[in-house]
């Protein structure tokens, strides 16, 4: 399935789940944390020419049948500006420094079927990645970090057995506003530790690779 088709399916699912969750006519507004990069990548703003890079489920308005007013107070701000506002409001630094997470969720980090087994593998790999970043005091130096499950298998040797298992790619970038980004230069020792833990602790993975592509030419997310 092509990434854009997957994103649109997830967007429709988002609306369907939201509609089924509304149990009262007391709800009049829907607040979303849409940021300016979401808008830039999805649709032109204020009539300016723009190319759609990828569709964001939270851009483009709401179906009329929802009869809700959309509130997006941050949609003309970049994340660094939002964080500055958060500090002025006195929000905890832990919240402000949290890495971005894609609206479509882990589905865009699974390059293949979005199945329960694949979701578990990806969650386990991502948890190890975050634990190691925290352990080495690297989390706050990185704009965004995550694992991606690739739709390929490779031959490996684990214990005394030959394996044919999945491949996980690690992605970590530095950025100011998310519009451009550089890959983070981990030390070999840190990468080795993360790879060793993933292949030893996550059943179904026998190979780990690291993405050294900046934005551009690549986007931060893989889909």
JSON list of N, CA and C in Angstrom, two decimals, residues 36 39-40 43-50 75-77:
[
{"chain": "A", "resi": 36, "resn": "UNK", "atom": "N", "xyz": [2.13, 24.54, 12.04]},
{"chain": "A", "resi": 36, "resn": "UNK", "atom": "CA", "xyz": [2.35, 25.08, 10.70]},
{"chain": "A", "resi": 36, "resn": "UNK", "atom": "C", "xyz": [3.01, 24.09, 9.74]},
{"chain": "A", "resi": 39, "resn": "UNK", "atom": "N", "xyz": [0.47, 21.96, 8.06]},
{"chain": "A", "resi": 39, "resn": "UNK", "atom": "CA", "xyz": [-0.29, 22.68, 7.04]},
{"chain": "A", "resi": 39, "resn": "UNK", "atom": "C", "xyz": [0.54, 22.83, 5.77]},
{"chain": "A", "resi": 40, "resn": "UNK", "atom": "N", "xyz": [1.81, 23.19, 5.94]},
{"chain": "A", "resi": 40, "resn": "UNK", "atom": "CA", "xyz": [2.68, 23.40, 4.78]},
{"chain": "A", "resi": 40, "resn": "UNK", "atom": "C", "xyz": [2.80, 22.13, 3.95]},
{"chain": "A", "resi": 43, "resn": "UNK", "atom": "N", "xyz": [-1.41, 21.23, 2.58]},
{"chain": "A", "resi": 43, "resn": "UNK", "atom": "CA", "xyz": [-2.16, 22.09, 1.67]},
{"chain": "A", "resi": 43, "resn": "UNK", "atom": "C", "xyz": [-1.53, 23.47, 1.62]},
{"chain": "A", "resi": 44, "resn": "UNK", "atom": "N", "xyz": [-1.76, 24.24, 0.54]},
{"chain": "A", "resi": 44, "resn": "UNK", "atom": "CA", "xyz": [-1.30, 25.62, 0.51]},
{"chain": "A", "resi": 44, "resn": "UNK", "atom": "C", "xyz": [-2.01, 26.44, 1.58]},
{"chain": "A", "resi": 45, "resn": "UNK", "atom": "N", "xyz": [-1.32, 27.45, 2.12]},
{"chain": "A", "resi": 45, "resn": "UNK", "atom": "CA", "xyz": [-1.92, 28.32, 3.12]},
{"chain": "A", "resi": 45, "resn": "UNK", "atom": "C", "xyz": [-1.94, 29.75, 2.62]},
{"chain": "A", "resi": 46, "resn": "UNK", "atom": "N", "xyz": [-3.07, 30.42, 2.83]},
{"chain": "A", "resi": 46, "resn": "UNK", "atom": "CA", "xyz": [-3.24, 31.81, 2.41]},
{"chain": "A", "resi": 46, "resn": "UNK", "atom": "C", "xyz": [-2.99, 31.99, 0.91]},
{"chain": "A", "resi": 47, "resn": "UNK", "atom": "N", "xyz": [-3.35, 30.97, 0.12]},
{"chain": "A", "resi": 47, "resn": "UNK", "atom": "CA", "xyz": [-3.26, 31.09, -1.32]},
{"chain": "A", "resi": 47, "resn": "UNK", "atom": "C", "xyz": [-1.87, 30.93, -1.90]},
{"chain": "A", "resi": 48, "resn": "UNK", "atom": "N", "xyz": [-0.89, 30.63, -1.05]},
{"chain": "A", "resi": 48, "resn": "UNK", "atom": "CA", "xyz": [0.48, 30.48, -1.54]},
{"chain": "A", "resi": 48, "resn": "UNK", "atom": "C", "xyz": [0.64, 29.14, -2.26]},
{"chain": "A", "resi": 49, "resn": "UNK", "atom": "N", "xyz": [1.45, 29.09, -3.32]},
{"chain": "A", "resi": 49, "resn": "UNK", "atom": "CA", "xyz": [1.67, 27.82, -4.01]},
{"chain": "A", "resi": 49, "resn": "UNK", "atom": "C", "xyz": [2.41, 26.85, -3.12]},
{"chain": "A", "resi": 50, "resn": "UNK", "atom": "N", "xyz": [2.00, 25.60, -3.13]},
{"chain": "A", "resi": 50, "resn": "UNK", "atom": "CA", "xyz": [2.63, 24.60, -2.30]},
{"chain": "A", "resi": 50, "resn": "UNK", "atom": "C", "xyz": [2.42, 23.23, -2.92]},
{"chain": "A", "resi": 75, "resn": "UNK", "atom": "N", "xyz": [-1.90, 26.57, 14.69]},
{"chain": "A", "resi": 75, "resn": "UNK", "atom": "CA", "xyz": [-1.66, 26.11, 13.32]},
{"chain": "A", "resi": 75, "resn": "UNK", "atom": "C", "xyz": [-0.76, 27.03, 12.49]},
{"chain": "A", "resi": 76, "resn": "UNK", "atom": "N", "xyz": [-0.45, 28.22, 12.98]},
{"chain": "A", "resi": 76, "resn": "UNK", "atom": "CA", "xyz": [0.49, 29.09, 12.27]},
{"chain": "A", "resi": 76, "resn": "UNK", "atom": "C", "xyz": [1.81, 29.21, 13.01]},
{"chain": "A", "resi": 77, "resn": "UNK", "atom": "N", "xyz": [2.07, 28.27, 13.91]},
{"chain": "A", "resi": 77, "resn": "UNK", "atom": "CA", "xyz": [3.30, 28.29, 14.70]},
{"chain": "A", "resi": 77, "resn": "UNK", "atom": "C", "xyz": [4.12, 27.04, 14.44]}
]
